[in-house]
Coordinates of C-alpha atoms in Angstrom, one line a residue:
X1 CA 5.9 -10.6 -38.2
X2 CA 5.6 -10.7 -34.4
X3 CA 8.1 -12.1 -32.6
X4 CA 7.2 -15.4 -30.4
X5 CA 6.0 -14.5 -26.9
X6 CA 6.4 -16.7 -24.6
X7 CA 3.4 -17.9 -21.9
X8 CA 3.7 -19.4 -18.2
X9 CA 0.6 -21.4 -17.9
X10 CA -0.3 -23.1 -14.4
X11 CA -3.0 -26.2 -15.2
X12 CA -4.6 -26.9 -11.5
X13 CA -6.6 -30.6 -11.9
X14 CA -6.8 -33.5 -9.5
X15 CA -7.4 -36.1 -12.3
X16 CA -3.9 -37.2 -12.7
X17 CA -4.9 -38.7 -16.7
X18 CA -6.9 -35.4 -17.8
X19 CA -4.2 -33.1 -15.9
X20 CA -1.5 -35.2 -18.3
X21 CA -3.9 -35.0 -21.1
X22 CA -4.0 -30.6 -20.7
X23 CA -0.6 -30.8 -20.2
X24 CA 0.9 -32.6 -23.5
X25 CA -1.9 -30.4 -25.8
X26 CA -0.8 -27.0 -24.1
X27 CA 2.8 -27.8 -24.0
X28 CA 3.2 -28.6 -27.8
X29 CA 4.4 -24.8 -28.2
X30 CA 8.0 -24.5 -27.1
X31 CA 7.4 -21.0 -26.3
X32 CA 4.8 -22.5 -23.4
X33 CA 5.7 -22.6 -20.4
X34 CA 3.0 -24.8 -18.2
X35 CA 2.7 -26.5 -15.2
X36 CA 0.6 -28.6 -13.4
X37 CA -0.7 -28.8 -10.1
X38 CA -2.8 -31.5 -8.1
X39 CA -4.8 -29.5 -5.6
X40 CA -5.5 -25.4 -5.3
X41 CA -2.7 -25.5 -2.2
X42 CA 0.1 -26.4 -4.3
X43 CA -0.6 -24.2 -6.7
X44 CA -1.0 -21.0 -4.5
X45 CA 2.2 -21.9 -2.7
X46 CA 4.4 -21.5 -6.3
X47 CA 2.4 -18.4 -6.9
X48 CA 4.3 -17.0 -3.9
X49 CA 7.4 -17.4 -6.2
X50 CA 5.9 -17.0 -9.5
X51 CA 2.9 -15.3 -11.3
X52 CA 2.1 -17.3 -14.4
X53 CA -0.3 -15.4 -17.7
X54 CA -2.9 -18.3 -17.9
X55 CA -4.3 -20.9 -15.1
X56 CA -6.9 -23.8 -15.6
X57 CA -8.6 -24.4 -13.1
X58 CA -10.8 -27.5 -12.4
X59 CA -13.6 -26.5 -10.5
X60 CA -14.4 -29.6 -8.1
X61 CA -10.7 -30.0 -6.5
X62 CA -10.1 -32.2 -3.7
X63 CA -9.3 -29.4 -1.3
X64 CA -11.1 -26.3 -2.0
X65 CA -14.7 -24.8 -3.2
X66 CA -14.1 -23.7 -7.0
X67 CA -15.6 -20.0 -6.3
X68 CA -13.2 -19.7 -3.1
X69 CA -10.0 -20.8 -5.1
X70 CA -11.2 -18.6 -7.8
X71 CA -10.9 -15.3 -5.5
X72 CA -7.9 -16.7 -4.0
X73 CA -6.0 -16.8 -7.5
X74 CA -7.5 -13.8 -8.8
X75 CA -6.5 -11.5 -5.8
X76 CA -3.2 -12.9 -6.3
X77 CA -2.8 -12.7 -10.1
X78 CA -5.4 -9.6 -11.6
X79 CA -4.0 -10.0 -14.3
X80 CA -3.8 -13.8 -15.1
X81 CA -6.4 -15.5 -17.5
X82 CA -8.2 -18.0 -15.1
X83 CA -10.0 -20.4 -17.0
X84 CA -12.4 -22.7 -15.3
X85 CA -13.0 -25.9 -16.6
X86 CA -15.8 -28.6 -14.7
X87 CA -17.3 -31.5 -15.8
X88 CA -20.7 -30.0 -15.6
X89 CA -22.5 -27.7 -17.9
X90 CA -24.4 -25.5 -14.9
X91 CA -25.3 -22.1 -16.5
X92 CA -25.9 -20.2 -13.4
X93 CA -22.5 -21.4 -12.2
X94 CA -20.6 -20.1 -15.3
X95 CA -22.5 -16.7 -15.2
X96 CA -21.7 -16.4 -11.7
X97 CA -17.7 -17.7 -12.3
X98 CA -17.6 -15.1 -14.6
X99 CA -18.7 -11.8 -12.7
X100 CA -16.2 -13.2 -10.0
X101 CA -13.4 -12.5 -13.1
X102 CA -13.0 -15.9 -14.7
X103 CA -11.8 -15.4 -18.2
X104 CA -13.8 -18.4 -19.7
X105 CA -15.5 -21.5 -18.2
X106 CA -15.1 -24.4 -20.4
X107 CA -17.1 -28.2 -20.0
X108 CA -14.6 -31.0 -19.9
X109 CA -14.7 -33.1 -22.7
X110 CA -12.1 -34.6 -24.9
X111 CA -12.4 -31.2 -27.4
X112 CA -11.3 -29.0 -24.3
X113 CA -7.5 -29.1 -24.9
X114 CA -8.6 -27.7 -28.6
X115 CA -10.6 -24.7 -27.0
X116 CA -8.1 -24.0 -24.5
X117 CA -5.5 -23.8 -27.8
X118 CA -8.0 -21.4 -29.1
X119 CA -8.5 -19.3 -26.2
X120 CA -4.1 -19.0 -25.8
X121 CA -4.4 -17.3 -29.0
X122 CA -6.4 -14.8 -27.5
X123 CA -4.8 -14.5 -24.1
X124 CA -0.9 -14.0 -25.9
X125 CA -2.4 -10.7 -27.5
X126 CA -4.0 -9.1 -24.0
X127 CA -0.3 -10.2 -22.5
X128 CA 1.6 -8.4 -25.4
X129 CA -0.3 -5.3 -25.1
X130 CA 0.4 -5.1 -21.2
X131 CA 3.7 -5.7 -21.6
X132 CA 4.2 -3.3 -24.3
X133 CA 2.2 -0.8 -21.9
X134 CA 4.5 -2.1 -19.1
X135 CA 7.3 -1.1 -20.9
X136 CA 6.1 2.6 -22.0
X137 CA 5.5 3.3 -18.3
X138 CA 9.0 2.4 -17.5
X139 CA 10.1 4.4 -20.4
X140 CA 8.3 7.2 -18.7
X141 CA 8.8 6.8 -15.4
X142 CA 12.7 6.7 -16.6
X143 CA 12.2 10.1 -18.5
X144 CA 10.4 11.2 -15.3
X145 CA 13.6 10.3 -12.7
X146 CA 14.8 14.0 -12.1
X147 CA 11.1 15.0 -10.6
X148 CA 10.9 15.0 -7.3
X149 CA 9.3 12.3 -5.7
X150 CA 6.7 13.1 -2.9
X151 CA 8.3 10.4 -0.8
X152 CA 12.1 11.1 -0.1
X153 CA 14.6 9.7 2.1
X154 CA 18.2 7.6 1.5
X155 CA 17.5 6.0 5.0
X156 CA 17.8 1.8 4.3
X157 CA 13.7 2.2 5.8
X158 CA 12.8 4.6 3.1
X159 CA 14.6 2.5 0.1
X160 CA 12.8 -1.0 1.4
X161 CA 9.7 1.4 1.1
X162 CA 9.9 2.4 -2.1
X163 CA 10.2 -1.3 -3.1
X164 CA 7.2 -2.6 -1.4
X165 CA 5.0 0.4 -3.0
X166 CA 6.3 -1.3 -6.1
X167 CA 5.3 -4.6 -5.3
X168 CA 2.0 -3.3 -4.1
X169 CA 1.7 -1.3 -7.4
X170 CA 1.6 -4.5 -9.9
X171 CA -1.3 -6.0 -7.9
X172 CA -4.3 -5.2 -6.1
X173 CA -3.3 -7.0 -2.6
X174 CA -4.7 -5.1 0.0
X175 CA -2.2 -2.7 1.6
X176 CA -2.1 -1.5 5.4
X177 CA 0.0 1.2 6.5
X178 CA 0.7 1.8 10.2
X179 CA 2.6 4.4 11.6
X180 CA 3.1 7.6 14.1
X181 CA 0.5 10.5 13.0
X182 CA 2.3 12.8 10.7
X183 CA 4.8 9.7 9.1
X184 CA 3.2 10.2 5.7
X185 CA 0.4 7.6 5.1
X186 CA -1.8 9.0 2.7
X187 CA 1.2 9.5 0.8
X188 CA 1.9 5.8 0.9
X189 CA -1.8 5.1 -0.6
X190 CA -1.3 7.7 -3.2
X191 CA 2.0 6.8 -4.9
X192 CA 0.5 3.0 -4.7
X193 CA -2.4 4.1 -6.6
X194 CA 0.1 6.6 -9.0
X195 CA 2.2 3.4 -9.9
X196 CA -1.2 1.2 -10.7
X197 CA -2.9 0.7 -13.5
X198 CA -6.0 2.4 -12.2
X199 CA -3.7 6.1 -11.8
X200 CA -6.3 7.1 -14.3
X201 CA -9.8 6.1 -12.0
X202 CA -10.7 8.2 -9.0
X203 CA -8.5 7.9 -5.3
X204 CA -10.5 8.3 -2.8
X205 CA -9.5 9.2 0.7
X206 CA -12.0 8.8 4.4
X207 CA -10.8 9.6 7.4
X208 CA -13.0 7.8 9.7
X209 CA -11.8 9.7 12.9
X210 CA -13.2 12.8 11.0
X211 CA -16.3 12.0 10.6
X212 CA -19.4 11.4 12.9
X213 CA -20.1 8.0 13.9
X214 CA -23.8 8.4 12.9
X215 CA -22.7 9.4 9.3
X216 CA -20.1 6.9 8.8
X217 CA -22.2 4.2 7.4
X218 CA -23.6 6.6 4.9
X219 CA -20.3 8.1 3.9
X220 CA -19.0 4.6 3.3
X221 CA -21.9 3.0 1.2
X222 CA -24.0 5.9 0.3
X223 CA -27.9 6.0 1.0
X224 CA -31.0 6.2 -0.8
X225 CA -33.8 9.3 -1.1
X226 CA -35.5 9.1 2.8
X227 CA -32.9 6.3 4.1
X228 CA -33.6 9.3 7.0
X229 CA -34.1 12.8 8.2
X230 CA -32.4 15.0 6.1
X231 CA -31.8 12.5 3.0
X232 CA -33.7 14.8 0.2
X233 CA -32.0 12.5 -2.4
X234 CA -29.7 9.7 -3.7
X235 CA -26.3 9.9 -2.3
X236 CA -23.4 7.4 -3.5
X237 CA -20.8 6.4 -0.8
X238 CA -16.9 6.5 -1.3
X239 CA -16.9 3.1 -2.5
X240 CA -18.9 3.8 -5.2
X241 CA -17.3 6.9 -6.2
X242 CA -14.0 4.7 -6.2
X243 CA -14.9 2.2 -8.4
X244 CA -12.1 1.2 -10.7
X245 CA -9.5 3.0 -8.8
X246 CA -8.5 3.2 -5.2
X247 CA -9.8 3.7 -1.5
X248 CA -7.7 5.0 1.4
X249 CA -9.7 4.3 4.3
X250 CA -7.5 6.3 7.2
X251 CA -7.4 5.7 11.2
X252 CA -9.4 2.5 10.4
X253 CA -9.1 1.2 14.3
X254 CA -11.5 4.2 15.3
X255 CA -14.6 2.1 12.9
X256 CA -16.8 1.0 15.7
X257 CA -17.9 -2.7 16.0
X258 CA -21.0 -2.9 14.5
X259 CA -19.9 -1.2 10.8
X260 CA -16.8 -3.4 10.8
X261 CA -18.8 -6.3 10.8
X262 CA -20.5 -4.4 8.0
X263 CA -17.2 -3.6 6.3
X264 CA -16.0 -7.0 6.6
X265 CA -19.4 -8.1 4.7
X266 CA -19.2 -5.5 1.6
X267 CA -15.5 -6.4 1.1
X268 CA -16.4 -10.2 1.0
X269 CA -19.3 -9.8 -0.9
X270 CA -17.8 -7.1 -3.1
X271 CA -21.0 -5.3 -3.1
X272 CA -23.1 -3.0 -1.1
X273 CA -26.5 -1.9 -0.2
X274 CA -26.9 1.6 -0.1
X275 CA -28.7 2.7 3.9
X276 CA -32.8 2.8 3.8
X277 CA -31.9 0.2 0.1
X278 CA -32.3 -3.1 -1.1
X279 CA -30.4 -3.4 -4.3
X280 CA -27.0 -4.5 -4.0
X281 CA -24.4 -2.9 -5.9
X282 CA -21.1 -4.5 -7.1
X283 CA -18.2 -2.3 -7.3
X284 CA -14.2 -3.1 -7.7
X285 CA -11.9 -0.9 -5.5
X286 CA -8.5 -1.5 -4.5
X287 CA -8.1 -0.9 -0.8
X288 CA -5.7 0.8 1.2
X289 CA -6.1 1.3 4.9
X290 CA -4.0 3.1 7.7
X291 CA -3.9 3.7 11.5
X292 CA -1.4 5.0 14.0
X293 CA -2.6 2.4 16.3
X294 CA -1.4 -1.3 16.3
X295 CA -4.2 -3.1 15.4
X296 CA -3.4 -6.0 16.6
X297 CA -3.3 -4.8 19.8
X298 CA -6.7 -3.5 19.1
X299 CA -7.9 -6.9 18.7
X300 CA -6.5 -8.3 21.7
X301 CA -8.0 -6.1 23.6
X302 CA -11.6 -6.6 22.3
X303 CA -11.9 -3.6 20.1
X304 CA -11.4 -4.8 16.8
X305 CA -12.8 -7.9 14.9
X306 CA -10.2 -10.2 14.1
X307 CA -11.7 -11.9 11.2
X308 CA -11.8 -7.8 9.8
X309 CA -8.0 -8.0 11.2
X310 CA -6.7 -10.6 8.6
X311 CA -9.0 -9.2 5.8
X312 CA -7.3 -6.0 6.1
X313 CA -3.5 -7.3 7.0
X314 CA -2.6 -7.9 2.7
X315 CA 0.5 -6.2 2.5
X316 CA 1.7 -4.7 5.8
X317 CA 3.4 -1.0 5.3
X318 CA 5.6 0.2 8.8
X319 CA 6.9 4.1 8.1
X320 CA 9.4 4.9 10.4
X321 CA 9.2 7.8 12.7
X322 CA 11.1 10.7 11.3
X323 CA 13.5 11.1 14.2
X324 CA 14.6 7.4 13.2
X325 CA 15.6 8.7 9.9
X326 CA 19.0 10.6 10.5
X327 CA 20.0 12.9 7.6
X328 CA 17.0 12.5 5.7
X329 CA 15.6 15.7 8.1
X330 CA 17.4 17.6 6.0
X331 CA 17.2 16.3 2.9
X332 CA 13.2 16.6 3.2
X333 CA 13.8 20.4 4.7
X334 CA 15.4 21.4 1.7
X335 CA 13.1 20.2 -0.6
X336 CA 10.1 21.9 1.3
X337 CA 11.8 25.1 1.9
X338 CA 12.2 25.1 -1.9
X339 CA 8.8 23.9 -3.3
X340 CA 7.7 26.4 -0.5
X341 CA 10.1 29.5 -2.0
X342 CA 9.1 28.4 -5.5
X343 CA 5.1 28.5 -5.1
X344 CA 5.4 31.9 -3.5
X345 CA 7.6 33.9 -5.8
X346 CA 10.3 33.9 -2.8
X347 CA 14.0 33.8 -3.4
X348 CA 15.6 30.2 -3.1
X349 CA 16.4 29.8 0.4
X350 CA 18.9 27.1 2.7
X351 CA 19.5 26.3 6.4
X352 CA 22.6 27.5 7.9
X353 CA 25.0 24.9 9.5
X354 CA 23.4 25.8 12.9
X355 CA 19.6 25.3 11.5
X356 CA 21.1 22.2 10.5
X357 CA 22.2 20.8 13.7
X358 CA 19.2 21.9 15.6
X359 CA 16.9 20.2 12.7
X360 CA 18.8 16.6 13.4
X361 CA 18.7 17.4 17.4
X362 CA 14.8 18.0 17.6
X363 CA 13.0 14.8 17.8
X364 CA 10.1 15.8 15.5
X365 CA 6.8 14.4 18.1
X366 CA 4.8 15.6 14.8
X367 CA 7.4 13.8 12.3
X368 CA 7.0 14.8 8.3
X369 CA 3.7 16.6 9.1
X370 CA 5.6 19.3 11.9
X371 CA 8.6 19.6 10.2
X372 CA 6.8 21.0 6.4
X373 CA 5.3 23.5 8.8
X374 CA 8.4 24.3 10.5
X375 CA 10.4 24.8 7.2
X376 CA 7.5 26.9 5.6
X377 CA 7.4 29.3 8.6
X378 CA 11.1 29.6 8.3
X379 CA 11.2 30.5 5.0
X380 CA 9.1 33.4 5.8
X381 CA 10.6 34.4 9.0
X382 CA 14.5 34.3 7.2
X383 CA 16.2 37.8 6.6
X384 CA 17.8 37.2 3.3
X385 CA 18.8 33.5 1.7
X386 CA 20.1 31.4 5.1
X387 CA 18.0 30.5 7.4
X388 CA 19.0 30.2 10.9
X389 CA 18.7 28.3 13.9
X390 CA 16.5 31.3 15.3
X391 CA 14.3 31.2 12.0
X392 CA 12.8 27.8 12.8
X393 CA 9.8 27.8 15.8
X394 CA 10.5 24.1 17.3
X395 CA 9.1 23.1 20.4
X396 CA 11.7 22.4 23.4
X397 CA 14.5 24.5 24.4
X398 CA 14.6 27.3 22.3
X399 CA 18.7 28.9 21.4
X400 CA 19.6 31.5 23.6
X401 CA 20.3 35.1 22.4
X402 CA 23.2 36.7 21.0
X403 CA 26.0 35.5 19.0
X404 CA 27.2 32.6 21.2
X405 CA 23.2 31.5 20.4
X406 CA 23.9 28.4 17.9
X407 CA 26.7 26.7 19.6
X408 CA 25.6 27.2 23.6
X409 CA 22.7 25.4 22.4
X410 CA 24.7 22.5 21.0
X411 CA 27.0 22.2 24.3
X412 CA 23.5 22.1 26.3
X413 CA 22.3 19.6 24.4
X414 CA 25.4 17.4 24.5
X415 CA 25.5 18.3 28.3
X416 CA 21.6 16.9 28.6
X417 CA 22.3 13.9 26.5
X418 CA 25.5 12.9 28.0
X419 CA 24.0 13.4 31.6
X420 CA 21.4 10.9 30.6
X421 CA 23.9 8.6 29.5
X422 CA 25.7 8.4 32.5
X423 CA 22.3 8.0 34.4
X424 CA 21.5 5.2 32.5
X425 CA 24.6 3.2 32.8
X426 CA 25.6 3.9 28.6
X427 CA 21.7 2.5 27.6
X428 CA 21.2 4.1 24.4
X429 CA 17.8 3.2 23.8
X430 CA 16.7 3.8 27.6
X431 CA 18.5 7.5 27.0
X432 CA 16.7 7.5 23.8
X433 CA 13.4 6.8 25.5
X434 CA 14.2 8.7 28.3
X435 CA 14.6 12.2 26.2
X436 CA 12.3 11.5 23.3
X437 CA 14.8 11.4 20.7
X438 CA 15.4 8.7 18.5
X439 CA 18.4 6.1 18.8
X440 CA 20.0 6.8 15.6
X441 CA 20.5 11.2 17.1
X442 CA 22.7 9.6 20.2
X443 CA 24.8 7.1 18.3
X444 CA 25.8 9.8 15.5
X445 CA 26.5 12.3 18.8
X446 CA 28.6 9.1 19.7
X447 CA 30.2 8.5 16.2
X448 CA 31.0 12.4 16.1
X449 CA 32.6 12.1 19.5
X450 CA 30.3 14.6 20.9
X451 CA 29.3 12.0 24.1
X452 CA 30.9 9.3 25.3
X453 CA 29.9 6.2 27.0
X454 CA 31.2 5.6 29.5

């Protein structure tokens, strides 16, 4: 015998005596858990604290258009049961409820508390089957702890990542990731799609600085046999090749004007039309977008639609540069220099104590992206298993030669930072600024008593 599952149930209605009515019937199981809610607002402000299994929703509320609350509550909840429930029997508005993801659409009438008691019975065996699967990921995701993980880091930044990938993981909230070039981003998109439920269905990645501006519209959305010159037959765009799974639209600020107003219509709509086409085609994506610009500056300044702004925003992403990282340099070098010695048959190799301290000096312009190709150069470049200080090809003042190599370049870097110091009156984020380095490189020099301020 199954063990009693327990159901959170929001019931959204305006009529205080039917809301009371769907209330009593649904709450006769103890194991239910419902609430009700006067107007679409209310409820969507407790969804920011809770996520319930099954919402009724009455389609003519006071304070918002039945279709637009539906969206609102399914992008918020994917996985909830939205039934809608109106006091008209309008075919074409059911059909239509329904391709927008409404589970059922039920006429009010005094048999609807029955139905709905019907439909629950349904609803509790799709919940126990994605919790079961739920808990079978987490069982294999625990199993799967020693891997390494392609995003690493112990810096307080990298840990309050990995918990927003999570979040973004049990949802499909749109996700923007903004950062320096090189920070990671596709990464980011990746592991978000890894931790879904669509890691099965295809991820998709444009970058929409790489590709001509003439072509872009056809990348995106595809286009049909003679759309124009050179189109010998149907092509499908990367949406459409995404469908169920996910698409990683990088350096989205670089979309000229007249295709975001075209990208802000296809992800309103959900659907497309293919260029030189008429038919419209639905698809279902998750989106996850990225730039190294601040795109909110971009708007400001005229470049980028602001309506597109907010459609985009969902969950914001910030990775931090990797010179405002501190030790995790290293623990990312080690791991490249060995995924690097292990694809290439190459003894295990690790960075001497003065590779180590010119690896947390170098600010890192490139950040993740510069320092893989650093480590992987000095793996080859390393006469037996240590690699040195002279084994890694950074840009900036390179150590000088002979055995005093490793530590004069140490003293001439404390010597430079401690000179800028003192020019800036003990301003650690003006010295910061100032050499290119980031803030948390002077304040461990400080902490280590290698500069003082003075």
């Amino acid at each position: 015998m199954e063990a009693p599952l327990p159901l959170s149930i929001f019931i959204v209605e305006d009529n205080e005596w039917y809301g009371e009515l769907l209330l009593h019937q649904l709450g006769r199981n103890p194991d239910h858990h419902v609430q009700r809610f006067g107007t679409a607002r209310e409820c969507l402000a407790q969804m920011a604290r809770e996520v319930p299994d099954v919402i009724t929703l009455d389609y003519s509320l006071p304070d918002a258009d039945g279709e637009h609350t539906l969206r609102q509550l399914r992008e918020r909840a994917p996985q909830a049961a939205i039934v809608v429930i109106s006091g008209q029997e309008d075919v074409a508005t059911a059909v239509a409820l329904l391709r927008l993801g409404a589970h059922d659409y039920l006429v009010k009438d005094a048999s609807t508390g029955e139905r709905l008691w019907t439909l629950l019975g349904q609803v509790r065996q799709q919940v126990r089957l994605r919790r079961e699967n739920e808990q079978l990921r987490q069982q294999l995701d625990a199993r799967s702890a020693g891997a390494t993980s392609p995003i690493l880091g112990t810096h307080p930044s990298m840990l309050r990542l990995q918990e927003l990938i999570s979040k973004a993981a049990r949802t499909t909230i749109t996700v923007s990731v903004s950062g320096e070039t090189g920070t990671g981003k596709e990464l980011v998109a990746q592991a978000i799609h890894a931790r879904s439920e669509r890691a099965g269905r295809p991820f998709v990645a444009v970058n929409m600085a790489a590709i001509p501006r003439e072509l872009l519209e056809s990348e995106l959305f595809g286009h049909e046999k003679g759309a124009f010159t050179g189109a010998v037959a149907r092509r499908v765009g990367r949406f459409e090749e995404a469908d169920g799974g996910t698409l990683f639209l990088d350096e989205v600020a670089d979309l000229e004007l007249g295709l975001q107003a075209k990208l802000l219509r296809v992800l309103q709509e959900r659907e497309l039309v293919r260029v030189g086409g008429r038919q419209r085609v639905a698809f279902d994506v998750r989106l996850v977008v990225a730039t190294h610009h601040d795109l909110l500056t971009e708007v400001r300044a005229g470049r980028f639609r602001e309506d597109l702004y907010y459609r985009l925003l969902g969950l914001p992403i910030a990775l931090p540069p990797l010179r405002e990282r501190g030790p995790d340099v290293l623990l990312l070098a080690e791991a490249f220099v060995q995924t690097f010695c292990q694809r290439n048959n190459l003894p295990p190799r690790h960075f001497g104590d003065d590779a180590q301290q010119r690896l947390l000096a170098h600010p890192f312009p490139g950040n993740v992206r510069e320092l893989k190709a650093v480590v992987e150069l000095a793996a080859v470049l390393a006469e037996g298993d240590l690699i040195r200080s002279p084994d890694l090809s950074l840009r900036g003042p390179a150590p000088a030669a002979g055995n005093e190599g490793p530590r004069t370049l140490r003293e001439e870097t404390i010597r430079l930072v401690q000179e800028c110091l003192d020019v800036m009156g003990g301003d650690v984020l003006a010295t910061a600024d100032r050499l290119g380095v980031g803030k948390s490189t002077i304040y461990r020099m400080i902490k280590q008593r290698h500069v003082n301020v003075r």
